[in-house]
JSON list of C-alpha atoms in Angstrom, two decimals:
[
{"chain": "A", "resi": 1, "resn": "MET", "atom": "CA", "xyz": [108.38, 125.00, 71.57]},
{"chain": "A", "resi": 2, "resn": "ASN", "atom": "CA", "xyz": [109.31, 126.61, 68.30]},
{"chain": "A", "resi": 3, "resn": "SER", "atom": "CA", "xyz": [109.64, 130.38, 68.01]},
{"chain": "A", "resi": 4, "resn": "ASN", "atom": "CA", "xyz": [106.17, 130.72, 66.41]},
{"chain": "A", "resi": 5, "resn": "SER", "atom": "CA", "xyz": [104.37, 129.02, 69.31]},
{"chain": "A", "resi": 6, "resn": "TYR", "atom": "CA", "xyz": [106.42, 130.41, 72.20]},
{"chain": "A", "resi": 7, "resn": "SER", "atom": "CA", "xyz": [104.54, 132.62, 74.64]},
{"chain": "A", "resi": 8, "resn": "PRO", "atom": "CA", "xyz": [106.76, 134.51, 77.12]},
{"chain": "A", "resi": 9, "resn": "GLY", "atom": "CA", "xyz": [104.21, 134.13, 79.92]},
{"chain": "A", "resi": 10, "resn": "LEU", "atom": "CA", "xyz": [100.98, 135.17, 81.60]},
{"chain": "A", "resi": 11, "resn": "HIS", "atom": "CA", "xyz": [100.80, 138.54, 83.35]},
{"chain": "A", "resi": 12, "resn": "LYS", "atom": "CA", "xyz": [97.89, 138.86, 85.79]},
{"chain": "A", "resi": 13, "resn": "LEU", "atom": "CA", "xyz": [96.88, 142.28, 87.15]},
{"chain": "A", "resi": 14, "resn": "VAL", "atom": "CA", "xyz": [94.10, 142.60, 89.72]},
{"chain": "A", "resi": 15, "resn": "THR", "atom": "CA", "xyz": [92.56, 145.32, 91.82]},
{"chain": "A", "resi": 16, "resn": "LEU", "atom": "CA", "xyz": [90.99, 143.90, 94.95]},
{"chain": "A", "resi": 17, "resn": "GLN", "atom": "CA", "xyz": [88.58, 145.09, 97.64]},
{"chain": "A", "resi": 18, "resn": "VAL", "atom": "CA", "xyz": [89.70, 144.03, 101.13]},
{"chain": "A", "resi": 19, "resn": "ASP", "atom": "CA", "xyz": [87.74, 144.46, 104.36]},
{"chain": "A", "resi": 20, "resn": "SER", "atom": "CA", "xyz": [90.69, 143.85, 106.71]},
{"chain": "A", "resi": 21, "resn": "ILE", "atom": "CA", "xyz": [92.63, 147.09, 107.09]},
{"chain": "A", "resi": 22, "resn": "GLU", "atom": "CA", "xyz": [95.18, 145.15, 109.15]},
{"chain": "A", "resi": 23, "resn": "LYS", "atom": "CA", "xyz": [96.16, 143.04, 106.14]},
{"chain": "A", "resi": 24, "resn": "LEU", "atom": "CA", "xyz": [96.53, 146.18, 104.03]},
{"chain": "A", "resi": 25, "resn": "THR", "atom": "CA", "xyz": [98.92, 147.74, 106.56]},
{"chain": "A", "resi": 26, "resn": "ASP", "atom": "CA", "xyz": [101.03, 144.77, 107.74]},
{"chain": "A", "resi": 27, "resn": "SER", "atom": "CA", "xyz": [103.89, 144.46, 105.26]},
{"chain": "A", "resi": 28, "resn": "LYS", "atom": "CA", "xyz": [105.75, 141.98, 107.48]},
{"chain": "A", "resi": 29, "resn": "GLU", "atom": "CA", "xyz": [102.83, 139.54, 107.42]},
{"chain": "A", "resi": 30, "resn": "TYR", "atom": "CA", "xyz": [102.49, 140.00, 103.65]},
{"chain": "A", "resi": 31, "resn": "ILE", "atom": "CA", "xyz": [106.17, 139.06, 103.26]},
{"chain": "A", "resi": 32, "resn": "ALA", "atom": "CA", "xyz": [105.67, 135.96, 105.44]},
{"chain": "A", "resi": 33, "resn": "VAL", "atom": "CA", "xyz": [102.66, 134.92, 103.34]},
{"chain": "A", "resi": 34, "resn": "THR", "atom": "CA", "xyz": [104.62, 135.58, 100.16]},
{"chain": "A", "resi": 35, "resn": "ASN", "atom": "CA", "xyz": [107.43, 133.33, 101.36]},
{"chain": "A", "resi": 36, "resn": "GLN", "atom": "CA", "xyz": [104.89, 130.55, 102.00]},
{"chain": "A", "resi": 37, "resn": "ILE", "atom": "CA", "xyz": [103.41, 131.04, 98.52]},
{"chain": "A", "resi": 38, "resn": "LEU", "atom": "CA", "xyz": [106.85, 130.98, 96.90]},
{"chain": "A", "resi": 39, "resn": "ASP", "atom": "CA", "xyz": [107.70, 127.75, 98.73]},
{"chain": "A", "resi": 40, "resn": "LYS", "atom": "CA", "xyz": [104.37, 126.14, 97.82]},
{"chain": "A", "resi": 41, "resn": "TYR", "atom": "CA", "xyz": [104.74, 126.91, 94.11]},
{"chain": "A", "resi": 42, "resn": "GLY", "atom": "CA", "xyz": [108.49, 126.35, 93.83]},
{"chain": "A", "resi": 43, "resn": "LEU", "atom": "CA", "xyz": [109.35, 129.95, 92.94]},
{"chain": "A", "resi": 44, "resn": "GLU", "atom": "CA", "xyz": [112.77, 131.46, 93.65]},
{"chain": "A", "resi": 45, "resn": "GLN", "atom": "CA", "xyz": [113.13, 134.96, 95.08]},
{"chain": "A", "resi": 46, "resn": "VAL", "atom": "CA", "xyz": [116.20, 136.87, 93.89]},
{"chain": "A", "resi": 47, "resn": "GLY", "atom": "CA", "xyz": [115.39, 140.22, 95.53]},
{"chain": "A", "resi": 48, "resn": "ILE", "atom": "CA", "xyz": [112.79, 142.26, 97.36]},
{"chain": "A", "resi": 49, "resn": "ILE", "atom": "CA", "xyz": [112.08, 145.96, 97.84]},
{"chain": "A", "resi": 50, "resn": "VAL", "atom": "CA", "xyz": [109.72, 147.08, 100.61]},
{"chain": "A", "resi": 51, "resn": "HIS", "atom": "CA", "xyz": [108.43, 150.57, 101.24]},
{"chain": "A", "resi": 52, "resn": "ASP", "atom": "CA", "xyz": [106.06, 151.36, 104.11]},
{"chain": "A", "resi": 53, "resn": "PHE", "atom": "CA", "xyz": [104.26, 154.70, 103.80]},
{"chain": "A", "resi": 54, "resn": "ASP", "atom": "CA", "xyz": [103.31, 157.09, 106.62]},
{"chain": "A", "resi": 55, "resn": "ASN", "atom": "CA", "xyz": [99.68, 155.90, 106.53]},
{"chain": "A", "resi": 56, "resn": "ASP", "atom": "CA", "xyz": [100.93, 152.27, 106.97]},
{"chain": "A", "resi": 57, "resn": "SER", "atom": "CA", "xyz": [100.13, 151.32, 103.38]},
{"chain": "A", "resi": 58, "resn": "PHE", "atom": "CA", "xyz": [102.94, 149.54, 101.58]},
{"chain": "A", "resi": 59, "resn": "THR", "atom": "CA", "xyz": [104.39, 148.76, 98.21]},
{"chain": "A", "resi": 60, "resn": "ILE", "atom": "CA", "xyz": [106.50, 145.65, 97.70]},
{"chain": "A", "resi": 61, "resn": "ALA", "atom": "CA", "xyz": [108.25, 144.29, 94.64]},
{"chain": "A", "resi": 62, "resn": "VAL", "atom": "CA", "xyz": [109.48, 140.71, 94.80]},
{"chain": "A", "resi": 63, "resn": "CYS", "atom": "CA", "xyz": [111.88, 139.87, 92.00]},
{"chain": "A", "resi": 64, "resn": "LEU", "atom": "CA", "xyz": [111.79, 136.21, 91.10]},
{"chain": "A", "resi": 65, "resn": "LYS", "atom": "CA", "xyz": [114.04, 134.06, 89.00]},
{"chain": "A", "resi": 66, "resn": "GLU", "atom": "CA", "xyz": [110.82, 133.47, 87.04]},
{"chain": "A", "resi": 67, "resn": "SER", "atom": "CA", "xyz": [109.89, 137.23, 86.94]},
{"chain": "A", "resi": 68, "resn": "HIS", "atom": "CA", "xyz": [108.01, 139.21, 89.66]},
{"chain": "A", "resi": 69, "resn": "ILE", "atom": "CA", "xyz": [105.15, 139.82, 92.10]},
{"chain": "A", "resi": 70, "resn": "CYS", "atom": "CA", "xyz": [104.26, 143.41, 93.05]},
{"chain": "A", "resi": 71, "resn": "ILE", "atom": "CA", "xyz": [101.66, 144.83, 95.42]},
{"chain": "A", "resi": 72, "resn": "HIS", "atom": "CA", "xyz": [100.44, 148.32, 96.34]},
{"chain": "A", "resi": 73, "resn": "THR", "atom": "CA", "xyz": [97.94, 148.79, 99.17]},
{"chain": "A", "resi": 74, "resn": "TRP", "atom": "CA", "xyz": [95.46, 151.60, 99.83]},
{"chain": "A", "resi": 75, "resn": "PRO", "atom": "CA", "xyz": [93.95, 151.02, 103.28]},
{"chain": "A", "resi": 76, "resn": "GLU", "atom": "CA", "xyz": [92.08, 154.33, 103.05]},
{"chain": "A", "resi": 77, "resn": "PHE", "atom": "CA", "xyz": [90.10, 152.81, 100.15]},
{"chain": "A", "resi": 78, "resn": "ASN", "atom": "CA", "xyz": [90.16, 149.16, 101.33]},
{"chain": "A", "resi": 79, "resn": "GLN", "atom": "CA", "xyz": [91.95, 148.24, 98.12]},
{"chain": "A", "resi": 80, "resn": "LEU", "atom": "CA", "xyz": [95.14, 146.81, 96.70]},
{"chain": "A", "resi": 81, "resn": "THR", "atom": "CA", "xyz": [96.62, 146.18, 93.30]},
{"chain": "A", "resi": 82, "resn": "LEU", "atom": "CA", "xyz": [98.54, 143.00, 92.64]},
{"chain": "A", "resi": 83, "resn": "ASP", "atom": "CA", "xyz": [100.75, 142.17, 89.68]},
{"chain": "A", "resi": 84, "resn": "VAL", "atom": "CA", "xyz": [101.91, 138.57, 89.10]},
{"chain": "A", "resi": 85, "resn": "TYR", "atom": "CA", "xyz": [104.04, 137.61, 86.11]},
{"chain": "A", "resi": 86, "resn": "LEU", "atom": "CA", "xyz": [105.91, 134.35, 85.53]},
{"chain": "A", "resi": 87, "resn": "CYS", "atom": "CA", "xyz": [107.93, 133.59, 82.43]},
{"chain": "A", "resi": 88, "resn": "ASN", "atom": "CA", "xyz": [107.40, 130.43, 80.41]},
{"chain": "A", "resi": 89, "resn": "TYR", "atom": "CA", "xyz": [111.11, 129.81, 79.81]},
{"chain": "A", "resi": 90, "resn": "LEU", "atom": "CA", "xyz": [111.20, 126.07, 80.56]},
{"chain": "A", "resi": 91, "resn": "GLN", "atom": "CA", "xyz": [107.49, 125.37, 81.03]},
{"chain": "A", "resi": 92, "resn": "ASP", "atom": "CA", "xyz": [104.07, 126.98, 80.72]},
{"chain": "A", "resi": 93, "resn": "ASN", "atom": "CA", "xyz": [103.50, 128.74, 84.05]},
{"chain": "A", "resi": 94, "resn": "SER", "atom": "CA", "xyz": [100.04, 130.15, 83.24]},
{"chain": "A", "resi": 95, "resn": "ALA", "atom": "CA", "xyz": [98.23, 127.90, 85.73]},
{"chain": "A", "resi": 96, "resn": "LYS", "atom": "CA", "xyz": [100.80, 128.78, 88.38]},
{"chain": "A", "resi": 97, "resn": "VAL", "atom": "CA", "xyz": [100.21, 132.52, 87.83]},
{"chain": "A", "resi": 98, "resn": "LYS", "atom": "CA", "xyz": [96.49, 131.99, 88.37]},
{"chain": "A", "resi": 99, "resn": "ALA", "atom": "CA", "xyz": [97.08, 129.82, 91.46]},
{"chain": "A", "resi": 100, "resn": "VAL", "atom": "CA", "xyz": [99.49, 132.35, 93.01]},
{"chain": "A", "resi": 101, "resn": "THR", "atom": "CA", "xyz": [97.02, 135.17, 92.39]},
{"chain": "A", "resi": 102, "resn": "GLN", "atom": "CA", "xyz": [94.24, 133.08, 93.97]},
{"chain": "A", "resi": 103, "resn": "ALA", "atom": "CA", "xyz": [96.44, 132.34, 96.99]},
{"chain": "A", "resi": 104, "resn": "TYR", "atom": "CA", "xyz": [96.81, 136.08, 97.60]},
{"chain": "A", "resi": 105, "resn": "MET", "atom": "CA", "xyz": [93.07, 136.61, 97.09]},
{"chain": "A", "resi": 106, "resn": "ASP", "atom": "CA", "xyz": [92.41, 133.91, 99.68]},
{"chain": "A", "resi": 107, "resn": "TYR", "atom": "CA", "xyz": [94.86, 135.49, 102.15]},
{"chain": "A", "resi": 108, "resn": "PHE", "atom": "CA", "xyz": [93.25, 138.91, 101.78]},
{"chain": "A", "resi": 109, "resn": "ASP", "atom": "CA", "xyz": [89.72, 137.44, 101.63]},
{"chain": "A", "resi": 110, "resn": "ALA", "atom": "CA", "xyz": [89.36, 139.78, 98.69]},
{"chain": "A", "resi": 111, "resn": "VAL", "atom": "CA", "xyz": [86.70, 140.63, 96.14]},
{"chain": "A", "resi": 112, "resn": "ILE", "atom": "CA", "xyz": [87.82, 141.36, 92.57]},
{"chain": "A", "resi": 113, "resn": "ILE", "atom": "CA", "xyz": [87.23, 144.90, 91.33]},
{"chain": "A", "resi": 114, "resn": "LYS", "atom": "CA", "xyz": [89.34, 144.56, 88.15]},
{"chain": "A", "resi": 115, "resn": "ASP", "atom": "CA", "xyz": [90.97, 141.49, 86.65]},
{"chain": "A", "resi": 116, "resn": "PHE", "atom": "CA", "xyz": [93.27, 141.58, 83.62]},
{"chain": "A", "resi": 117, "resn": "GLU", "atom": "CA", "xyz": [95.21, 138.76, 82.02]},
{"chain": "A", "resi": 118, "resn": "ILE", "atom": "CA", "xyz": [97.84, 139.57, 79.43]},
{"chain": "A", "resi": 119, "resn": "ASN", "atom": "CA", "xyz": [99.38, 136.75, 77.44]},
{"chain": "A", "resi": 120, "resn": "ARG", "atom": "CA", "xyz": [102.77, 138.14, 76.56]}
]
């Protein structure tokens, strides 16, 4: 890629409706699913921050060698926000961003409320 055609990566931001309160309050299961997704798509975790709130909602930021995945859950509204960004340093990871996002949507059996894609 030359500097004029280089795109740093795709950033996908979704707000999802989720019927299962249990999935919106179980941060340990979310981490287990995330590890499976990372393995499946060959992504490398370099750090993770987990915060469980008093109402059992959670926020988790997974730092990746390729960039990050972040989630915030709101069980009181049956919603979550998910942020997936992968850099295109050695290859175009746009399809992988979409597949990772879909894998989370499948896990949560979610319906899209908002869906944004930012080509950075």
